[in-house]
Tab-separated table of C-alpha atoms in Angstrom:
chain	number	residue	atom	x	y	z
A	712	MET	CA	-106.630	1.818	-92.525
A	713	LYS	CA	-109.583	-0.174	-93.677
A	714	LYS	CA	-110.174	-3.274	-91.674
A	715	THR	CA	-111.435	-6.347	-93.424
A	716	VAL	CA	-112.596	-9.715	-92.317
A	717	SER	CA	-111.009	-12.793	-93.740
A	718	LEU	CA	-112.687	-16.139	-93.433
A	719	LEU	CA	-110.625	-19.189	-94.154
A	720	ILE	CA	-112.639	-22.333	-94.519
A	721	THR	CA	-110.660	-25.523	-94.803
A	722	SER	CA	-112.549	-28.638	-95.726
A	723	VAL	CA	-110.819	-31.931	-95.058
A	724	LEU	CA	-112.426	-34.901	-96.735
A	725	ILE	CA	-111.277	-38.378	-95.759
A	726	PHE	CA	-112.502	-41.066	-98.043
A	727	LEU	CA	-112.791	-44.439	-96.357
A	728	TYR	CA	-114.222	-47.473	-98.032
A	729	ALA	CA	-115.795	-49.302	-95.144
A	730	GLY	CA	-118.906	-51.081	-96.246
A	731	GLY	CA	-119.090	-48.671	-99.187
A	732	ALA	CA	-119.557	-45.674	-96.860
A	733	LEU	CA	-117.879	-42.274	-97.341
A	734	ALA	CA	-116.835	-40.362	-94.211
A	735	GLN	CA	-116.283	-36.625	-94.134
A	736	ASP	CA	-114.673	-34.621	-91.319
A	737	ASN	CA	-116.337	-31.494	-90.041
A	738	VAL	CA	-115.499	-28.227	-91.759
A	739	GLN	CA	-113.043	-26.169	-89.737
A	740	GLN	CA	-113.641	-22.428	-89.755
A	741	VAL	CA	-111.017	-19.835	-88.930
A	742	TYR	CA	-112.047	-16.192	-88.518
A	743	THR	CA	-109.556	-13.337	-88.438
A	744	LEU	CA	-111.409	-10.345	-87.023
A	745	SER	CA	-110.809	-6.791	-85.955
A	746	LEU	CA	-113.290	-5.358	-83.461
A	747	GLU	CA	-114.957	-3.489	-86.302
A	748	ASP	CA	-115.297	-6.746	-88.239
A	749	ALA	CA	-116.787	-8.494	-85.230
A	750	ILE	CA	-119.373	-5.764	-84.647
A	751	LYS	CA	-120.335	-5.783	-88.319
A	752	MET	CA	-120.734	-9.557	-88.280
A	753	ALA	CA	-122.998	-9.393	-85.227
A	754	THR	CA	-125.217	-6.588	-86.559
A	755	ASP	CA	-125.468	-7.248	-90.312
A	756	ASP	CA	-128.538	-9.289	-91.203
A	757	SER	CA	-129.082	-10.277	-87.599
A	758	PRO	CA	-132.481	-11.926	-87.036
A	759	GLN	CA	-133.097	-9.745	-83.979
A	760	PHE	CA	-133.280	-6.657	-86.209
A	761	ILE	CA	-135.942	-8.078	-88.526
A	762	SER	CA	-138.690	-6.952	-86.152
A	763	ALA	CA	-137.037	-3.533	-85.862
A	764	ASP	CA	-137.089	-3.132	-89.653
A	765	ALA	CA	-140.718	-4.234	-89.734
A	766	LYS	CA	-141.547	-1.651	-87.071
A	767	ILE	CA	-139.880	1.087	-89.128
A	768	GLU	CA	-141.795	0.064	-92.260
A	769	ASP	CA	-145.073	0.036	-90.333
A	770	ALA	CA	-144.359	3.507	-88.911
A	771	GLN	CA	-143.582	4.792	-92.402
A	772	ARG	CA	-146.899	3.431	-93.673
A	773	GLN	CA	-148.699	5.153	-90.825
A	774	LEU	CA	-147.009	8.422	-91.727
A	775	LYS	CA	-148.167	8.137	-95.331
A	776	GLU	CA	-151.698	7.486	-94.110
A	777	ALA	CA	-151.583	10.507	-91.848
A	778	GLN	CA	-150.270	12.714	-94.627
A	779	LYS	CA	-153.338	11.761	-96.700
A	780	ASP	CA	-155.480	13.496	-94.065
A	781	LYS	CA	-157.184	10.311	-92.958
A	782	ARG	CA	-158.633	10.538	-89.490
A	783	ASN	CA	-157.621	7.951	-86.963
A	784	PHE	CA	-155.591	6.261	-89.689
A	785	LYS	CA	-155.778	2.495	-89.386
A	786	GLY	CA	-157.123	2.916	-85.901
A	787	VAL	CA	-153.691	3.694	-84.512
A	788	ILE	CA	-154.544	7.036	-82.934
A	789	ARG	CA	-157.998	7.405	-81.363
A	790	LEU	CA	-159.307	10.699	-80.025
A	791	PRO	CA	-162.662	11.464	-78.360
A	792	ALA	CA	-165.509	12.332	-80.715
A	793	GLY	CA	-165.519	16.000	-81.732
A	794	LEU	CA	-161.768	16.456	-81.392
A	795	ALA	CA	-160.657	14.529	-84.475
A	796	ASN	CA	-161.247	17.395	-86.924
A	797	VAL	CA	-159.437	19.893	-84.702
A	798	ALA	CA	-156.507	17.554	-84.229
A	799	LEU	CA	-156.424	16.910	-87.969
A	800	LYS	CA	-156.252	20.613	-88.795
A	801	GLN	CA	-153.535	21.245	-86.240
A	802	GLY	CA	-151.350	18.478	-87.640
A	803	TYR	CA	-151.521	16.285	-84.548
A	804	TYR	CA	-151.787	13.031	-86.502
A	805	VAL	CA	-148.965	13.794	-88.914
A	806	LYS	CA	-146.678	14.861	-86.101
A	807	GLN	CA	-147.451	11.708	-84.120
A	808	ALA	CA	-146.722	9.593	-87.174
A	809	GLU	CA	-143.430	11.423	-87.783
A	810	ILE	CA	-142.459	10.742	-84.192
A	811	GLY	CA	-143.336	7.090	-84.716
A	812	VAL	CA	-140.991	6.813	-87.696
A	813	LYS	CA	-138.074	8.513	-85.983
A	814	SER	CA	-138.644	6.565	-82.762
A	815	ALA	CA	-138.603	3.261	-84.653
A	816	GLU	CA	-135.401	4.239	-86.445
A	817	MET	CA	-133.701	5.378	-83.230
A	818	GLU	CA	-134.850	2.252	-81.428
A	819	LYS	CA	-133.061	0.130	-84.026
A	820	VAL	CA	-129.887	2.219	-83.737
A	821	GLN	CA	-129.984	1.833	-79.963
A	822	ALA	CA	-130.418	-1.934	-80.307
A	823	GLN	CA	-127.443	-2.034	-82.685
A	824	SER	CA	-125.387	-0.018	-80.194
A	825	SER	CA	-126.272	-2.435	-77.416
A	826	VAL	CA	-125.157	-5.352	-79.573
A	827	ALA	CA	-121.973	-3.488	-80.530
A	828	TYR	CA	-121.092	-2.826	-76.902
A	829	ASP	CA	-121.860	-6.423	-75.965
A	830	VAL	CA	-119.554	-7.648	-78.744
A	831	THR	CA	-116.904	-5.167	-77.618
A	832	GLN	CA	-117.035	-6.564	-74.090
A	833	LYS	CA	-116.780	-10.155	-75.306
A	834	TYR	CA	-114.115	-9.397	-77.916
A	835	TYR	CA	-111.846	-7.785	-75.354
A	836	GLY	CA	-112.836	-10.465	-72.861
A	837	VAL	CA	-111.158	-12.966	-75.168
A	838	LYS	CA	-108.110	-10.705	-75.496
A	839	LEU	CA	-107.908	-10.437	-71.704
A	840	SER	CA	-108.128	-14.198	-71.297
A	841	GLU	CA	-105.358	-14.628	-73.865
A	842	ALA	CA	-103.149	-12.126	-72.036
A	843	LEU	CA	-103.764	-13.785	-68.678
A	844	LEU	CA	-102.960	-17.199	-70.133
A	845	GLU	CA	-99.710	-15.847	-71.585
A	846	SER	CA	-98.803	-14.415	-68.193
A	847	ALA	CA	-99.564	-17.739	-66.503
A	848	GLN	CA	-97.470	-19.602	-69.069
A	849	ARG	CA	-94.520	-17.309	-68.414
A	850	GLY	CA	-94.933	-17.975	-64.717
A	851	TYR	CA	-95.000	-21.700	-65.374
A	852	GLU	CA	-91.798	-21.518	-67.437
A	853	LEU	CA	-90.074	-19.652	-64.626
A	854	SER	CA	-91.297	-22.207	-62.109
A	855	LEU	CA	-89.903	-25.030	-64.285
A	856	GLU	CA	-86.522	-23.336	-64.450
A	857	ASN	CA	-86.588	-22.818	-60.704
A	858	LYS	CA	-87.523	-26.458	-60.097
A	859	GLU	CA	-84.672	-27.673	-62.305
A	860	THR	CA	-82.230	-25.398	-60.478
A	861	MET	CA	-83.411	-26.679	-57.103
A	862	ASP	CA	-83.022	-30.295	-58.231
A	863	ILE	CA	-79.432	-29.653	-59.303
A	864	GLN	CA	-78.568	-27.748	-56.136
A	865	PHE	CA	-80.167	-30.448	-53.988
A	866	SER	CA	-78.073	-33.114	-55.684
A	867	LEU	CA	-75.003	-31.038	-54.798
A	868	GLY	CA	-76.160	-30.626	-51.221
A	869	LEU	CA	-76.589	-26.883	-51.564
A	870	VAL	CA	-80.281	-26.710	-50.660
A	871	SER	CA	-82.652	-28.614	-48.426
A	872	GLU	CA	-85.401	-31.032	-49.386
A	873	LEU	CA	-87.871	-28.382	-48.219
A	874	ASP	CA	-86.605	-26.016	-50.912
A	875	VAL	CA	-87.146	-28.692	-53.539
A	876	LYS	CA	-90.685	-29.374	-52.326
A	877	ASN	CA	-91.455	-25.656	-52.317
A	878	ALA	CA	-90.204	-25.351	-55.906
A	879	GLU	CA	-92.330	-28.338	-56.916
A	880	TYR	CA	-95.397	-26.846	-55.256
A	881	ALA	CA	-94.820	-23.526	-57.036
A	882	MET	CA	-94.497	-25.392	-60.338
A	883	ASN	CA	-97.759	-27.272	-59.807
A	884	GLN	CA	-99.486	-24.086	-58.736
A	885	ALA	CA	-98.349	-22.340	-61.937
A	886	LYS	CA	-99.451	-25.343	-64.003
A	887	ASN	CA	-102.912	-25.239	-62.445
A	888	ALA	CA	-103.115	-21.500	-63.179
A	889	CYS	CA	-102.417	-22.215	-66.841
A	890	ALA	CA	-105.198	-24.803	-66.940
A	891	THR	CA	-107.616	-22.388	-65.261
A	892	TYR	CA	-106.911	-19.617	-67.754
A	893	GLU	CA	-107.153	-22.050	-70.663
A	894	ARG	CA	-110.663	-22.982	-69.548
A	895	SER	CA	-111.571	-19.313	-69.076
A	896	LEU	CA	-110.319	-18.536	-72.577
A	897	ASP	CA	-112.398	-21.358	-74.011
A	898	ILE	CA	-115.552	-19.977	-72.379
A	899	ALA	CA	-114.737	-16.426	-73.506
A	900	LYS	CA	-114.317	-17.572	-77.113
A	901	LYS	CA	-117.549	-19.552	-77.083
A	902	SER	CA	-119.375	-16.543	-75.675
A	903	LEU	CA	-118.032	-14.366	-78.477
A	904	LEU	CA	-118.954	-16.957	-81.112
A	905	ILE	CA	-122.551	-16.861	-79.891
A	906	ALA	CA	-122.586	-13.062	-80.102
A	907	LEU	CA	-121.184	-13.285	-83.646
A	908	LEU	CA	-123.980	-15.689	-84.653
A	909	ILE	CA	-121.457	-18.435	-85.439
A	910	ASP	CA	-123.049	-21.810	-84.733
A	911	ASN	CA	-119.831	-23.830	-84.829
A	912	GLU	CA	-118.379	-23.628	-81.310
A	913	ASN	CA	-115.184	-25.229	-82.585
A	914	ALA	CA	-114.506	-22.377	-84.990
A	915	GLN	CA	-111.122	-20.728	-84.470
A	916	LEU	CA	-110.815	-17.002	-83.740
A	917	THR	CA	-107.847	-14.765	-84.407
A	918	LEU	CA	-108.561	-11.326	-82.972
A	919	THR	CA	-106.306	-8.579	-84.307
A	920	ASP	CA	-107.165	-5.630	-82.030
A	921	ASP	CA	-105.332	-5.516	-78.724
A	922	ILE	CA	-106.586	-3.765	-75.594
A	923	GLU	CA	-105.059	-0.412	-76.432
A	924	TYR	CA	-106.008	2.876	-74.848
A	925	GLU	CA	-105.322	6.594	-74.959
A	926	GLU	CA	-105.332	9.270	-72.295
A	927	PHE	CA	-108.977	10.136	-71.699
A	928	SER	CA	-110.123	13.713	-72.162
A	929	ALA	CA	-113.664	15.018	-72.475
A	930	ASN	CA	-115.859	18.003	-71.699
A	931	LEU	CA	-118.553	16.658	-69.397
A	932	PHE	CA	-120.820	19.685	-69.832
A	933	GLU	CA	-120.721	19.438	-73.629
A	934	ASP	CA	-121.177	15.669	-73.570
A	935	VAL	CA	-124.283	15.896	-71.394
A	936	ALA	CA	-125.723	18.489	-73.781
A	937	LEU	CA	-124.920	16.176	-76.687
A	938	ALA	CA	-126.699	13.306	-74.966
A	939	MET	CA	-129.810	15.422	-74.542
A	940	GLU	CA	-129.893	15.894	-78.302
A	941	GLN	CA	-129.046	12.362	-79.422
A	942	ARG	CA	-130.326	9.794	-76.930
A	943	TYR	CA	-133.336	7.696	-77.878
A	944	ASP	CA	-134.932	7.799	-74.436
A	945	ILE	CA	-134.688	11.592	-74.284
A	946	TYR	CA	-136.243	11.958	-77.731
A	947	SER	CA	-139.140	9.679	-76.785
A	948	LEU	CA	-139.905	11.554	-73.574
A	949	LYS	CA	-139.529	14.965	-75.168
A	950	SER	CA	-141.824	13.958	-78.030
A	951	ALA	CA	-144.416	12.622	-75.600
A	952	TYR	CA	-144.300	15.910	-73.684
A	953	GLU	CA	-144.634	18.030	-76.824
A	954	GLN	CA	-147.525	15.929	-78.087
A	955	SER	CA	-149.256	16.241	-74.739
A	956	LEU	CA	-149.056	20.024	-75.166
A	957	SER	CA	-150.500	19.724	-78.674
A	958	TYR	CA	-153.338	17.548	-77.476
A	959	ARG	CA	-154.140	19.908	-74.599
A	960	LYS	CA	-154.425	22.709	-77.156
A	961	VAL	CA	-156.828	20.556	-79.149
A	962	THR	CA	-159.061	20.084	-76.102
A	963	GLU	CA	-159.288	23.844	-75.536
A	964	VAL	CA	-162.189	23.932	-78.034
A	965	LEU	CA	-164.266	22.055	-75.442
A	966	GLY	CA	-163.532	24.673	-72.775
A	967	LEU	CA	-160.991	24.902	-70.011
A	968	SER	CA	-163.493	23.487	-67.543
A	969	SER	CA	-164.201	20.353	-69.595
A	970	SER	CA	-163.155	16.964	-68.337
A	971	GLU	CA	-161.178	16.390	-71.555
A	972	TYR	CA	-159.093	19.518	-71.003
A	973	SER	CA	-158.564	18.689	-67.337
A	974	ALA	CA	-157.333	15.191	-68.204
A	975	ALA	CA	-155.082	16.567	-70.959
A	976	ASN	CA	-153.645	19.165	-68.581
A	977	LYS	CA	-152.843	16.503	-66.003
A	978	ASN	CA	-151.147	14.482	-68.693
A	979	VAL	CA	-149.000	17.493	-69.640
A	980	ILE	CA	-147.860	17.821	-66.048
A	981	GLN	CA	-146.988	14.112	-65.889
A	982	MET	CA	-145.170	14.146	-69.247
A	983	ASP	CA	-143.245	17.263	-68.227
A	984	TYR	CA	-142.142	15.586	-65.006
A	985	ASN	CA	-141.116	12.409	-66.810
A	986	TYR	CA	-139.068	14.373	-69.321
A	987	THR	CA	-137.344	16.817	-66.970
A	988	ASN	CA	-136.684	14.276	-64.208
A	989	THR	CA	-135.285	11.691	-66.612
A	990	LYS	CA	-132.966	14.306	-68.096
A	991	LYS	CA	-131.574	14.949	-64.636
A	992	LEU	CA	-131.115	11.217	-63.983
A	993	ILE	CA	-129.384	10.679	-67.324
A	994	ALA	CA	-127.091	13.651	-66.726
A	995	LEU	CA	-126.240	12.142	-63.344
A	996	SER	CA	-125.623	8.742	-64.940
A	997	ILE	CA	-123.272	10.253	-67.523
A	998	ASN	CA	-121.460	12.100	-64.753
A	999	SER	CA	-121.091	8.790	-62.934
A	1000	SER	CA	-119.741	7.108	-66.089
A	1001	TYR	CA	-117.288	9.983	-66.479
A	1002	ASN	CA	-116.094	9.510	-62.893
A	1003	THR	CA	-115.781	5.768	-63.464
A	1004	ILE	CA	-113.357	6.442	-66.318
A	1005	LEU	CA	-111.252	8.690	-64.105
A	1006	ASN	CA	-111.250	6.075	-61.340
A	1007	GLU	CA	-110.255	3.312	-63.772
A	1008	GLN	CA	-107.577	5.570	-65.203
A	1009	ASP	CA	-106.074	6.050	-61.751
A	1010	SER	CA	-106.237	2.299	-61.106
A	1011	LEU	CA	-104.494	1.642	-64.406
A	1012	LYS	CA	-101.623	3.990	-63.565
A	1013	LEU	CA	-101.215	2.361	-60.170
A	1014	ALA	CA	-101.243	-1.105	-61.741
A	1015	GLN	CA	-98.495	-0.051	-64.145
A	1016	GLN	CA	-96.383	1.318	-61.298
A	1017	ASN	CA	-96.998	-1.812	-59.246
A	1018	LEU	CA	-95.831	-4.113	-62.055
A	1019	GLU	CA	-92.633	-2.085	-62.488
A	1020	LEU	CA	-92.008	-2.323	-58.755
A	1021	LYS	CA	-92.666	-6.084	-58.593
A	1022	ASN	CA	-90.350	-6.705	-61.540
A	1023	GLN	CA	-87.597	-4.778	-59.782
A	1024	GLU	CA	-88.220	-6.680	-56.559
A	1025	TYR	CA	-88.012	-9.997	-58.417
A	1026	ASP	CA	-84.721	-9.007	-60.082
A	1027	VAL	CA	-83.287	-8.167	-56.666
A	1028	ALA	CA	-84.675	-11.407	-55.213
A	1029	LYS	CA	-82.930	-13.471	-57.915
A	1030	ILE	CA	-79.588	-11.860	-57.058
A	1031	GLN	CA	-80.176	-12.334	-53.328
A	1032	HIS	CA	-81.117	-15.976	-53.852
A	1033	ASN	CA	-78.004	-16.642	-55.918
A	1034	LEU	CA	-75.963	-15.149	-53.089
A	1035	GLY	CA	-77.740	-17.307	-50.529
A	1036	MET	CA	-79.307	-14.293	-48.820
A	1037	ILE	CA	-82.926	-15.498	-49.160
A	1038	THR	CA	-84.631	-18.859	-49.425
A	1039	ASN	CA	-86.282	-20.332	-52.494
A	1040	THR	CA	-89.634	-19.772	-50.795
A	1041	GLN	CA	-88.959	-16.051	-50.763
A	1042	LEU	CA	-87.853	-16.098	-54.376
A	1043	THR	CA	-91.029	-17.931	-55.361
A	1044	ALA	CA	-93.124	-15.365	-53.505
A	1045	ALA	CA	-91.444	-12.579	-55.476
A	1046	MET	CA	-92.098	-14.458	-58.715
A	1047	ASN	CA	-95.781	-14.912	-57.846
A	1048	SER	CA	-96.055	-11.220	-57.023
A	1049	VAL	CA	-94.949	-10.388	-60.568
A	1050	MET	CA	-97.611	-12.667	-62.019
A	1051	GLN	CA	-100.323	-11.152	-59.828
A	1052	ALA	CA	-99.196	-7.663	-60.826
A	1053	GLU	CA	-99.423	-8.630	-64.509
A	1054	ILE	CA	-102.947	-9.948	-63.987
A	1055	GLN	CA	-103.913	-6.778	-62.137
A	1056	LEU	CA	-102.579	-4.645	-64.981
A	1057	GLU	CA	-104.391	-6.582	-67.710
A	1058	ASN	CA	-107.677	-6.336	-65.792
A	1059	ALA	CA	-107.130	-2.619	-65.214
A	1060	LYS	CA	-106.498	-2.070	-68.929
A	1061	LEU	CA	-109.754	-3.795	-69.857
A	1062	SER	CA	-111.808	-1.992	-67.192
A	1063	TYR	CA	-110.499	1.362	-68.392
A	1064	LYS	CA	-111.052	0.509	-72.062
A	1065	LEU	CA	-114.646	-0.629	-71.507
A	1066	ALA	CA	-115.444	2.387	-69.316
A	1067	VAL	CA	-114.390	4.696	-72.145
A	1068	GLU	CA	-116.341	2.651	-74.711
A	1069	LYS	CA	-119.494	2.715	-72.571
A	1070	TYR	CA	-119.221	6.467	-72.053
A	1071	GLY	CA	-119.104	6.934	-75.817
A	1072	TYR	CA	-122.403	5.092	-76.264
A	1073	GLU	CA	-124.037	6.833	-73.306
A	1074	ILE	CA	-123.532	10.322	-74.751
A	1075	LYS	CA	-124.922	9.269	-78.139
A	1076	ILE	CA	-127.910	6.987	-78.629
A	1077	GLY	CA	-127.743	5.420	-75.145
A	1078	LEU	CA	-127.601	1.759	-74.163
């Protein structure tokens, strides 16, 4: 199903004749966004990608120059005297220019991926804050009902003044929690607005994608292999290594005992180490990201089980309290445990969702 972005702009003009002046209220903006919409908004025509486009265009110009068989085109690639003709014949310049074009293109894609992941984090950060606020509001409603019940029972002489004070404290505590989550939601929304390049911090956001998730399954071996083919950093290091081999071959015309060949050979060794060692580190990093998903998945399942348990305990506590078997303090504790379990679950859902999202970027272009 194709997701679209709808922007509702409502302009309210209030005409007041005060000294002949006309006053106009600020324009209120309301954005209804899916995650896909939000990512598109943050990446389309973003000023931060202007330099990336310029870099691609410059690399393409350099490639055209190299393909015209111009030595040291535009002074970009400089080789020692005597080696330029050899390098030219062996296609060193053209290859270097081709690498430059692809590197510039991949660099932009990686930058876009980083922005997309950042928007994903902030988008779901807003959804988390909304869920936590809803949970706090439910807790506050329960605390109000409990306070009203205690007031009635106290007037009938069925409970002590201590029970009433405890109910009032629980109510105020729940009210403060609501205020805290309201402030957190406000910050989360403002953070997302900045990422979306929306200057109006009073703009309203309606986010349509919830924090949904599926059972994670992946082939770690295949994903690592895929990363080795697609990641920008791997391509850059591999290209540098291959070009160092090409350049060493160019210097062979000066003799294997020449200082140029010796320096080129040392560079090959260094480039080979950089490439092979980084591959190992990236494979390890992907393995770690994979394990993080499994850990978050386990935490999510436990959080779900815990919430079910706390809800059952609260149901039992309500019955026990009605029968006079436990105090209001104990009932309130059971109620608070439900709220904490809800918060734990919402956080676990987000952590799991973001771990899966991050893994997806890591096995592609990289972050």
